[in-house]
Amino acid sequence: MKKSHVILVFTFLLLIPYLCSLTIIGIGYDALVLHSADLFRTTIGATVGALIMFAIKATIQRPVDLLAVEINDGFLKQLLRFFSIRRRYLLQIANVILDFILCFAATFVVREFLTLDQIVGKSVGIVMLIMLLSTCLGAYVEYDNLSIDPKQH
């Protein structure tokens, strides 16, 4: 598979949905938690968000493994390994810590750029639509390699 094809699939199937998931965690936290700017409450929200992100990564393990087999580029392979949970225990912990930091930042970014009316309003729907379209595009582009039976057409 060409490097440009892998980058396209990586962007639409993994990166955009990952960023959308972080945004949804930030929106959900800021919409549900009273006094969401409190540091302790944000830390608890980011911890829950990091565990959710770890669970999400478990669901995308097969596409990640299939894409990783197809490429030889070191940098791109490392980016794909970020989404892999089949790693050494220390790297899994580092991955959860990085997700915690990103979820923590997502709550602040959402709070900074969206008003409370936008957070409680249609923002989750818009982000979910972006995630759905991105995932559909990524799966369409790479359907043959990501299907359970690659011989089916």
Tab-separated table of N, CA and C in Angstrom:
chain	number	residue	atom	x	y	z
A	1	MET	N	0.836	-1.162	0.000
A	1	MET	CA	0.000	0.000	0.000
A	1	MET	C	0.889	1.237	0.000
A	2	LYS	N	0.523	2.235	-0.787
A	2	LYS	CA	1.312	3.463	-0.864
A	2	LYS	C	1.242	4.237	0.442
A	3	LYS	N	2.312	4.979	0.695
A	3	LYS	CA	2.385	5.787	1.907
A	3	LYS	C	1.264	6.821	1.938
A	4	SER	N	0.957	7.433	0.804
A	4	SER	CA	-0.108	8.440	0.768
A	4	SER	C	-1.461	7.818	1.092
A	5	HIS	N	-1.674	6.589	0.666
A	5	HIS	CA	-2.919	5.877	0.953
A	5	HIS	C	-3.022	5.580	2.453
A	6	VAL	N	-1.925	5.159	3.051
A	6	VAL	CA	-1.909	4.881	4.486
A	6	VAL	C	-2.170	6.158	5.271
A	7	ILE	N	-1.568	7.258	4.848
A	7	ILE	CA	-1.785	8.540	5.531
A	7	ILE	C	-3.243	8.954	5.435
A	8	LEU	N	-3.857	8.760	4.288
A	8	LEU	CA	-5.259	9.099	4.098
A	8	LEU	C	-6.145	8.264	5.032
A	9	VAL	N	-5.912	6.975	5.073
A	9	VAL	CA	-6.692	6.094	5.950
A	9	VAL	C	-6.426	6.444	7.412
A	10	PHE	N	-5.170	6.666	7.764
A	10	PHE	CA	-4.818	7.036	9.134
A	10	PHE	C	-5.544	8.303	9.560
A	11	THR	N	-5.577	9.297	8.679
A	11	THR	CA	-6.214	10.572	9.006
A	11	THR	C	-7.711	10.397	9.223
A	12	PHE	N	-8.385	9.741	8.273
A	12	PHE	CA	-9.845	9.642	8.352
A	12	PHE	C	-10.335	8.565	9.314
A	13	LEU	N	-9.602	7.494	9.472
A	13	LEU	CA	-10.074	6.389	10.298
A	13	LEU	C	-9.590	6.475	11.745
A	14	LEU	N	-8.462	7.136	11.975
A	14	LEU	CA	-7.911	7.164	13.326
A	14	LEU	C	-7.764	8.572	13.901
A	15	LEU	N	-7.075	9.457	13.194
A	15	LEU	CA	-6.729	10.753	13.763
A	15	LEU	C	-7.942	11.649	13.994
A	16	ILE	N	-8.762	11.841	12.980
A	16	ILE	CA	-9.935	12.714	13.132
A	16	ILE	C	-10.904	12.149	14.175
A	17	PRO	N	-11.234	10.846	14.134
A	17	PRO	CA	-12.102	10.330	15.209
A	17	PRO	C	-11.478	10.449	16.605
A	18	TYR	N	-10.165	10.321	16.696
A	18	TYR	CA	-9.492	10.471	17.995
A	18	TYR	C	-9.661	11.898	18.511
A	19	LEU	N	-9.425	12.876	17.637
A	19	LEU	CA	-9.594	14.277	18.037
A	19	LEU	C	-11.055	14.585	18.365
A	20	CYS	N	-11.971	14.000	17.613
A	20	CYS	CA	-13.397	14.174	17.909
A	20	CYS	C	-13.746	13.557	19.256
A	21	SER	N	-13.166	12.413	19.573
A	21	SER	CA	-13.414	11.780	20.875
A	21	SER	C	-12.923	12.667	22.015
A	22	LEU	N	-11.750	13.243	21.848
A	22	LEU	CA	-11.254	14.178	22.859
A	22	LEU	C	-12.197	15.367	23.013
A	23	THR	N	-12.695	15.879	21.894
A	23	THR	CA	-13.612	17.012	21.934
A	23	THR	C	-14.915	16.632	22.635
A	24	ILE	N	-15.427	15.447	22.349
A	24	ILE	CA	-16.663	14.988	22.993
A	24	ILE	C	-16.454	14.825	24.497
A	25	ILE	N	-15.306	14.332	24.898
A	25	ILE	CA	-15.003	14.216	26.327
A	25	ILE	C	-14.979	15.604	26.965
A	26	GLY	N	-14.338	16.558	26.304
A	26	GLY	CA	-14.303	17.928	26.826
A	26	GLY	C	-15.681	18.554	26.888
A	27	ILE	N	-16.475	18.369	25.850
A	27	ILE	CA	-17.833	18.927	25.824
A	27	ILE	C	-18.696	18.268	26.897
A	28	GLY	N	-18.628	16.945	26.975
A	28	GLY	CA	-19.422	16.236	27.976
A	28	GLY	C	-19.066	16.645	29.385
A	29	TYR	N	-17.787	16.763	29.660
A	29	TYR	CA	-17.349	17.180	30.985
A	29	TYR	C	-17.845	18.585	31.297
A	30	ASP	N	-17.616	19.526	30.385
A	30	ASP	CA	-17.996	20.917	30.631
A	30	ASP	C	-19.506	21.102	30.687
A	31	ALA	N	-20.260	20.243	30.004
A	31	ALA	CA	-21.717	20.350	30.025
A	31	ALA	C	-22.316	19.740	31.293
A	32	LEU	N	-21.682	18.711	31.836
A	32	LEU	CA	-22.283	17.982	32.947
A	32	LEU	C	-21.804	18.399	34.327
A	33	VAL	N	-20.626	18.973	34.427
A	33	VAL	CA	-20.037	19.233	35.736
A	33	VAL	C	-20.233	20.690	36.136
A	34	LEU	N	-20.876	20.878	37.266
A	34	LEU	CA	-21.025	22.209	37.834
A	34	LEU	C	-19.659	22.653	38.363
A	35	HIS	N	-19.299	23.872	38.139
A	35	HIS	CA	-17.976	24.404	38.502
A	35	HIS	C	-16.883	23.611	37.799
A	36	SER	N	-17.008	23.486	36.490
A	36	SER	CA	-16.086	22.652	35.718
A	36	SER	C	-14.661	23.191	35.696
A	37	ALA	N	-14.461	24.438	36.067
A	37	ALA	CA	-13.113	25.006	36.061
A	37	ALA	C	-12.298	24.589	37.287
A	38	ASP	N	-12.920	23.899	38.244
A	38	ASP	CA	-12.222	23.443	39.430
A	38	ASP	C	-11.161	22.416	39.036
A	39	LEU	N	-9.942	22.605	39.511
A	39	LEU	CA	-8.817	21.755	39.123
A	39	LEU	C	-9.021	20.288	39.525
A	40	PHE	N	-9.528	20.042	40.721
A	40	PHE	CA	-9.748	18.666	41.172
A	40	PHE	C	-10.794	17.974	40.302
A	41	ARG	N	-11.887	18.666	40.013
A	41	ARG	CA	-12.941	18.078	39.186
A	41	ARG	C	-12.451	17.844	37.761
A	42	THR	N	-11.638	18.751	37.251
A	42	THR	CA	-11.075	18.565	35.915
A	42	THR	C	-10.149	17.364	35.890
A	43	THR	N	-9.380	17.160	36.948
A	43	THR	CA	-8.489	16.009	37.041
A	43	THR	C	-9.284	14.705	37.047
A	44	ILE	N	-10.369	14.658	37.795
A	44	ILE	CA	-11.224	13.466	37.815
A	44	ILE	C	-11.826	13.241	36.428
A	45	GLY	N	-12.316	14.299	35.790
A	45	GLY	CA	-12.883	14.188	34.441
A	45	GLY	C	-11.865	13.706	33.422
A	46	ALA	N	-10.637	14.206	33.533
A	46	ALA	CA	-9.577	13.786	32.612
A	46	ALA	C	-9.189	12.327	32.858
A	47	THR	N	-9.232	11.885	34.106
A	47	THR	CA	-8.934	10.477	34.412
A	47	THR	C	-9.979	9.567	33.784
A	48	VAL	N	-11.241	9.917	33.939
A	48	VAL	CA	-12.314	9.128	33.325
A	48	VAL	C	-12.176	9.169	31.803
A	49	GLY	N	-11.873	10.345	31.259
A	49	GLY	CA	-11.686	10.482	29.818
A	49	GLY	C	-10.543	9.622	29.301
A	50	ALA	N	-9.436	9.559	30.041
A	50	ALA	CA	-8.292	8.741	29.623
A	50	ALA	C	-8.660	7.260	29.605
A	51	LEU	N	-9.452	6.820	30.569
A	51	LEU	CA	-9.890	5.422	30.582
A	51	LEU	C	-10.838	5.139	29.416
A	52	ILE	N	-11.684	6.099	29.088
A	52	ILE	CA	-12.565	5.953	27.924
A	52	ILE	C	-11.741	5.874	26.647
A	53	MET	N	-10.727	6.710	26.523
A	53	MET	CA	-9.881	6.694	25.328
A	53	MET	C	-9.141	5.363	25.207
A	54	PHE	N	-8.717	4.797	26.337
A	54	PHE	CA	-8.063	3.489	26.306
A	54	PHE	C	-9.031	2.426	25.790
A	55	ALA	N	-10.281	2.491	26.235
A	55	ALA	CA	-11.295	1.534	25.765
A	55	ALA	C	-11.582	1.726	24.279
A	56	ILE	N	-11.603	2.963	23.825
A	56	ILE	CA	-11.820	3.232	22.397
A	56	ILE	C	-10.681	2.636	21.571
A	57	LYS	N	-9.468	2.758	22.068
A	57	LYS	CA	-8.318	2.202	21.347
A	57	LYS	C	-8.400	0.683	21.241
A	58	ALA	N	-9.050	0.050	22.210
A	58	ALA	CA	-9.219	-1.410	22.128
A	58	ALA	C	-10.120	-1.791	20.959
A	59	THR	N	-11.092	-0.953	20.644
A	59	THR	CA	-12.017	-1.273	19.555
A	59	THR	C	-11.399	-1.081	18.176
A	60	ILE	N	-10.352	-0.289	18.080
A	60	ILE	CA	-9.729	-0.037	16.773
A	60	ILE	C	-8.415	-0.792	16.606
A	61	GLN	N	-8.193	-1.785	17.443
A	61	GLN	CA	-6.927	-2.508	17.409
A	61	GLN	C	-6.694	-3.230	16.089
A	62	ARG	N	-7.705	-3.879	15.542
A	62	ARG	CA	-7.530	-4.620	14.281
A	62	ARG	C	-7.144	-3.701	13.123
A	63	PRO	N	-7.859	-2.593	12.889
A	63	PRO	CA	-7.422	-1.710	11.798
A	63	PRO	C	-6.009	-1.162	12.000
A	64	VAL	N	-5.655	-0.874	13.240
A	64	VAL	CA	-4.305	-0.377	13.518
A	64	VAL	C	-3.267	-1.430	13.165
A	65	ASP	N	-3.508	-2.656	13.568
A	65	ASP	CA	-2.571	-3.739	13.258
A	65	ASP	C	-2.451	-3.959	11.750
A	66	LEU	N	-3.580	-3.922	11.052
A	66	LEU	CA	-3.561	-4.124	9.601
A	66	LEU	C	-2.828	-2.992	8.881
A	67	LEU	N	-3.012	-1.777	9.334
A	67	LEU	CA	-2.290	-0.658	8.717
A	67	LEU	C	-0.801	-0.724	9.030
A	68	ALA	N	-0.452	-1.107	10.240
A	68	ALA	CA	0.959	-1.174	10.637
A	68	ALA	C	1.728	-2.197	9.817
A	69	VAL	N	1.055	-3.278	9.425
A	69	VAL	CA	1.699	-4.312	8.608
A	69	VAL	C	2.033	-3.769	7.221
A	70	GLU	N	1.226	-2.844	6.742
A	70	GLU	CA	1.334	-2.349	5.371
A	70	GLU	C	2.427	-1.301	5.151
A	71	ILE	N	2.998	-0.732	6.206
A	71	ILE	CA	3.934	0.382	6.015
A	71	ILE	C	5.326	0.061	6.526
A	72	ASN	N	6.283	0.776	5.954
A	72	ASN	CA	7.675	0.638	6.367
A	72	ASN	C	8.239	1.926	6.944
A	73	ASP	N	7.544	3.038	6.754
A	73	ASP	CA	7.996	4.341	7.232
A	73	ASP	C	8.016	4.355	8.762
A	74	GLY	N	9.158	4.681	9.347
A	74	GLY	CA	9.325	4.635	10.791
A	74	GLY	C	8.444	5.607	11.549
A	75	PHE	N	8.351	6.852	11.063
A	75	PHE	CA	7.549	7.859	11.755
A	75	PHE	C	6.068	7.492	11.741
A	76	LEU	N	5.578	7.076	10.594
A	76	LEU	CA	4.172	6.706	10.471
A	76	LEU	C	3.863	5.456	11.292
A	77	LYS	N	4.800	4.532	11.340
A	77	LYS	CA	4.608	3.322	12.150
A	77	LYS	C	4.508	3.688	13.631
A	78	GLN	N	5.318	4.658	14.073
A	78	GLN	CA	5.247	5.103	15.466
A	78	GLN	C	3.930	5.807	15.771
A	79	LEU	N	3.425	6.580	14.803
A	79	LEU	CA	2.113	7.202	14.986
A	79	LEU	C	1.026	6.142	15.144
A	80	LEU	N	1.101	5.112	14.345
A	80	LEU	CA	0.131	4.027	14.464
A	80	LEU	C	0.284	3.291	15.793
A	81	ARG	N	1.493	3.144	16.252
A	81	ARG	CA	1.726	2.456	17.527
A	81	ARG	C	1.133	3.225	18.699
A	82	PHE	N	0.960	4.553	18.531
A	82	PHE	CA	0.318	5.352	19.576
A	82	PHE	C	-1.102	4.831	19.843
A	83	PHE	N	-1.779	4.360	18.800
A	83	PHE	CA	-3.140	3.874	18.940
A	83	PHE	C	-3.200	2.401	19.359
A	84	SER	N	-2.062	1.752	19.443
A	84	SER	CA	-2.030	0.327	19.779
A	84	SER	C	-2.002	0.151	21.291
A	85	ILE	N	-2.800	-0.795	21.767
A	85	ILE	CA	-2.759	-1.124	23.194
A	85	ILE	C	-2.063	-2.454	23.437
A	86	ARG	N	-1.595	-3.078	22.387
A	86	ARG	CA	-0.845	-4.339	22.516
A	86	ARG	C	0.639	-4.028	22.610
A	87	ARG	N	1.010	-3.457	23.715
A	87	ARG	CA	2.391	-3.047	23.913
A	87	ARG	C	2.816	-3.421	25.320
A	88	ARG	N	4.073	-3.131	25.613
A	88	ARG	CA	4.561	-3.394	26.966
A	88	ARG	C	3.759	-2.576	27.976
A	89	TYR	N	3.698	-3.092	29.183
A	89	TYR	CA	2.906	-2.476	30.250
A	89	TYR	C	3.318	-1.014	30.486
A	90	LEU	N	4.611	-0.724	30.482
A	90	LEU	CA	5.107	0.637	30.714
A	90	LEU	C	4.623	1.586	29.608
A	91	LEU	N	4.624	1.117	28.368
A	91	LEU	CA	4.158	1.955	27.270
A	91	LEU	C	2.644	2.149	27.323
A	92	GLN	N	1.918	1.168	27.802
A	92	GLN	CA	0.477	1.333	27.982
A	92	GLN	C	0.183	2.403	29.026
A	93	ILE	N	0.924	2.391	30.109
A	93	ILE	CA	0.755	3.413	31.154
A	93	ILE	C	1.102	4.789	30.600
A	94	ALA	N	2.178	4.877	29.835
A	94	ALA	CA	2.554	6.157	29.223
A	94	ALA	C	1.462	6.634	28.263
A	95	ASN	N	0.850	5.713	27.547
A	95	ASN	CA	-0.223	6.055	26.625
A	95	ASN	C	-1.433	6.596	27.379
A	96	VAL	N	-1.787	5.976	28.499
A	96	VAL	CA	-2.911	6.446	29.315
A	96	VAL	C	-2.585	7.816	29.910
A	97	ILE	N	-1.350	8.027	30.328
A	97	ILE	CA	-0.953	9.331	30.871
A	97	ILE	C	-1.048	10.407	29.796
A	98	LEU	N	-0.615	10.081	28.582
A	98	LEU	CA	-0.734	11.043	27.484
A	98	LEU	C	-2.202	11.340	27.179
A	99	ASP	N	-3.042	10.313	27.198
A	99	ASP	CA	-4.471	10.536	27.010
A	99	ASP	C	-5.051	11.406	28.118
A	100	PHE	N	-4.590	11.190	29.355
A	100	PHE	CA	-5.027	12.022	30.473
A	100	PHE	C	-4.684	13.486	30.215
A	101	ILE	N	-3.468	13.740	29.790
A	101	ILE	CA	-3.037	15.119	29.509
A	101	ILE	C	-3.874	15.726	28.388
A	102	LEU	N	-4.127	14.944	27.340
A	102	LEU	CA	-4.918	15.447	26.220
A	102	LEU	C	-6.378	15.681	26.620
A	103	CYS	N	-6.951	14.802	27.451
A	103	CYS	CA	-8.318	15.007	27.936
A	103	CYS	C	-8.391	16.234	28.846
A	104	PHE	N	-7.387	16.402	29.674
A	104	PHE	CA	-7.305	17.573	30.544
A	104	PHE	C	-7.282	18.840	29.691
A	105	ALA	N	-6.453	18.826	28.657
A	105	ALA	CA	-6.366	19.989	27.759
A	105	ALA	C	-7.672	20.194	26.999
A	106	ALA	N	-8.329	19.099	26.612
A	106	ALA	CA	-9.584	19.211	25.850
A	106	ALA	C	-10.655	19.928	26.650
A	107	THR	N	-10.720	19.681	27.965
A	107	THR	CA	-11.727	20.365	28.772
A	107	THR	C	-11.475	21.874	28.794
A	108	PHE	N	-10.211	22.249	28.855
A	108	PHE	CA	-9.880	23.679	28.852
A	108	PHE	C	-10.120	24.311	27.484
A	109	VAL	N	-9.752	23.619	26.430
A	109	VAL	CA	-9.922	24.164	25.076
A	109	VAL	C	-11.399	24.361	24.762
A	110	VAL	N	-12.207	23.360	25.089
A	110	VAL	CA	-13.652	23.477	24.842
A	110	VAL	C	-14.228	24.638	25.644
A	111	ARG	N	-13.860	24.735	26.908
A	111	ARG	CA	-14.356	25.802	27.768
A	111	ARG	C	-13.917	27.174	27.263
A	112	GLU	N	-12.731	27.242	26.682
A	112	GLU	CA	-12.189	28.515	26.206
A	112	GLU	C	-12.835	28.978	24.903
A	113	PHE	N	-13.107	28.042	23.993
A	113	PHE	CA	-13.562	28.419	22.662
A	113	PHE	C	-15.075	28.352	22.468
A	114	LEU	N	-15.792	27.653	23.332
A	114	LEU	CA	-17.237	27.551	23.189
A	114	LEU	C	-17.930	28.182	24.393
A	115	THR	N	-19.072	28.804	24.120
A	115	THR	CA	-19.879	29.326	25.217
A	115	THR	C	-20.652	28.181	25.839
A	116	LEU	N	-21.224	28.421	27.023
A	116	LEU	CA	-21.992	27.377	27.687
A	116	LEU	C	-23.199	26.967	26.845
A	117	ASP	N	-23.832	27.921	26.173
A	117	ASP	CA	-24.966	27.587	25.297
A	117	ASP	C	-24.539	26.678	24.154
A	118	GLN	N	-23.351	26.924	23.585
A	118	GLN	CA	-22.845	26.075	22.510
A	118	GLN	C	-22.475	24.691	23.040
A	119	ILE	N	-21.881	24.647	24.227
A	119	ILE	CA	-21.480	23.371	24.820
A	119	ILE	C	-22.707	22.507	25.084
A	120	VAL	N	-23.745	23.095	25.657
A	120	VAL	CA	-24.952	22.352	25.992
A	120	VAL	C	-25.825	22.134	24.760
A	121	GLY	N	-25.650	22.948	23.736
A	121	GLY	CA	-26.488	22.879	22.543
A	121	GLY	C	-26.095	21.798	21.570
A	122	LYS	N	-25.773	22.209	20.355
A	122	LYS	CA	-25.574	21.275	19.248
A	122	LYS	C	-24.134	20.820	19.043
A	123	SER	N	-23.219	21.207	19.883
A	123	SER	CA	-21.807	20.920	19.629
A	123	SER	C	-21.506	19.425	19.583
A	124	VAL	N	-22.121	18.629	20.446
A	124	VAL	CA	-21.866	17.180	20.431
A	124	VAL	C	-22.357	16.573	19.122
A	125	GLY	N	-23.513	17.000	18.664
A	125	GLY	CA	-24.048	16.488	17.403
A	125	GLY	C	-23.152	16.805	16.226
A	126	ILE	N	-22.626	18.008	16.198
A	126	ILE	CA	-21.731	18.413	15.106
A	126	ILE	C	-20.459	17.580	15.133
A	127	VAL	N	-19.877	17.398	16.309
A	127	VAL	CA	-18.650	16.600	16.435
A	127	VAL	C	-18.919	15.138	16.084
A	128	MET	N	-20.068	14.609	16.496
A	128	MET	CA	-20.424	13.223	16.145
A	128	MET	C	-20.606	13.059	14.637
A	129	LEU	N	-21.187	14.063	13.988
A	129	LEU	CA	-21.351	14.012	12.532
A	129	LEU	C	-19.993	13.999	11.843
A	130	ILE	N	-19.079	14.841	12.304
A	130	ILE	CA	-17.718	14.860	11.744
A	130	ILE	C	-17.054	13.503	11.936
A	131	MET	N	-17.206	12.925	13.127
A	131	MET	CA	-16.601	11.626	13.414
A	131	MET	C	-17.198	10.537	12.521
A	132	LEU	N	-18.507	10.539	12.360
A	132	LEU	CA	-19.170	9.541	11.525
A	132	LEU	C	-18.717	9.643	10.075
A	133	LEU	N	-18.709	10.853	9.541
A	133	LEU	CA	-18.286	11.036	8.153
A	133	LEU	C	-16.826	10.630	7.954
A	134	SER	N	-15.987	11.009	8.879
A	134	SER	CA	-14.572	10.668	8.783
A	134	SER	C	-14.364	9.157	8.833
A	135	THR	N	-15.029	8.500	9.758
A	135	THR	CA	-14.899	7.050	9.875
A	135	THR	C	-15.427	6.346	8.632
A	136	CYS	N	-16.545	6.829	8.119
A	136	CYS	CA	-17.100	6.232	6.897
A	136	CYS	C	-16.149	6.399	5.719
A	137	LEU	N	-15.565	7.573	5.570
A	137	LEU	CA	-14.602	7.793	4.488
A	137	LEU	C	-13.375	6.895	4.645
A	138	GLY	N	-12.841	6.821	5.860
A	138	GLY	CA	-11.670	5.982	6.103
A	138	GLY	C	-11.953	4.516	5.856
A	139	ALA	N	-13.108	4.042	6.292
A	139	ALA	CA	-13.459	2.636	6.078
A	139	ALA	C	-13.720	2.359	4.606
A	140	TYR	N	-14.312	3.312	3.905
A	140	TYR	CA	-14.575	3.125	2.475
A	140	TYR	C	-13.272	3.023	1.691
A	141	VAL	N	-12.334	3.896	2.002
A	141	VAL	CA	-11.053	3.909	1.295
A	141	VAL	C	-10.298	2.612	1.521
A	142	GLU	N	-10.428	2.048	2.702
A	142	GLU	CA	-9.618	0.885	3.062
A	142	GLU	C	-10.456	-0.353	3.344
A	143	TYR	N	-11.616	-0.460	2.748
A	143	TYR	CA	-12.530	-1.564	3.033
A	143	TYR	C	-11.899	-2.936	2.776
A	144	ASP	N	-11.243	-3.111	1.648
A	144	ASP	CA	-10.702	-4.430	1.302
A	144	ASP	C	-9.685	-4.928	2.325
A	145	ASN	N	-8.800	-4.039	2.783
A	145	ASN	CA	-7.768	-4.469	3.733
A	145	ASN	C	-8.291	-4.610	5.156
A	146	LEU	N	-9.356	-3.871	5.499
A	146	LEU	CA	-9.852	-3.901	6.866
A	146	LEU	C	-10.990	-4.897	7.080
A	147	SER	N	-11.463	-5.511	6.019
A	147	SER	CA	-12.577	-6.446	6.177
A	147	SER	C	-12.070	-7.760	6.780
A	148	ILE	N	-12.983	-8.477	7.408
A	148	ILE	CA	-12.617	-9.745	8.027
A	148	ILE	C	-12.219	-10.766	6.972
A	149	ASP	N	-12.935	-10.757	5.864
A	149	ASP	CA	-12.630	-11.670	4.755
A	149	ASP	C	-12.160	-10.825	3.574
A	150	PRO	N	-10.844	-10.601	3.418
A	150	PRO	CA	-10.350	-9.726	2.371
A	150	PRO	C	-10.653	-10.229	0.956
A	151	LYS	N	-11.078	-11.488	0.804
A	151	LYS	CA	-11.383	-12.014	-0.526
A	151	LYS	C	-12.766	-11.598	-1.023
A	152	GLN	N	-13.615	-11.108	-0.117
A	152	GLN	CA	-14.950	-10.700	-0.546
A	152	GLN	C	-14.888	-9.355	-1.263
A	153	HIS	N	-15.708	-9.180	-2.262
A	153	HIS	CA	-15.729	-7.920	-3.005
A	153	HIS	C	-17.147	-7.531	-3.279
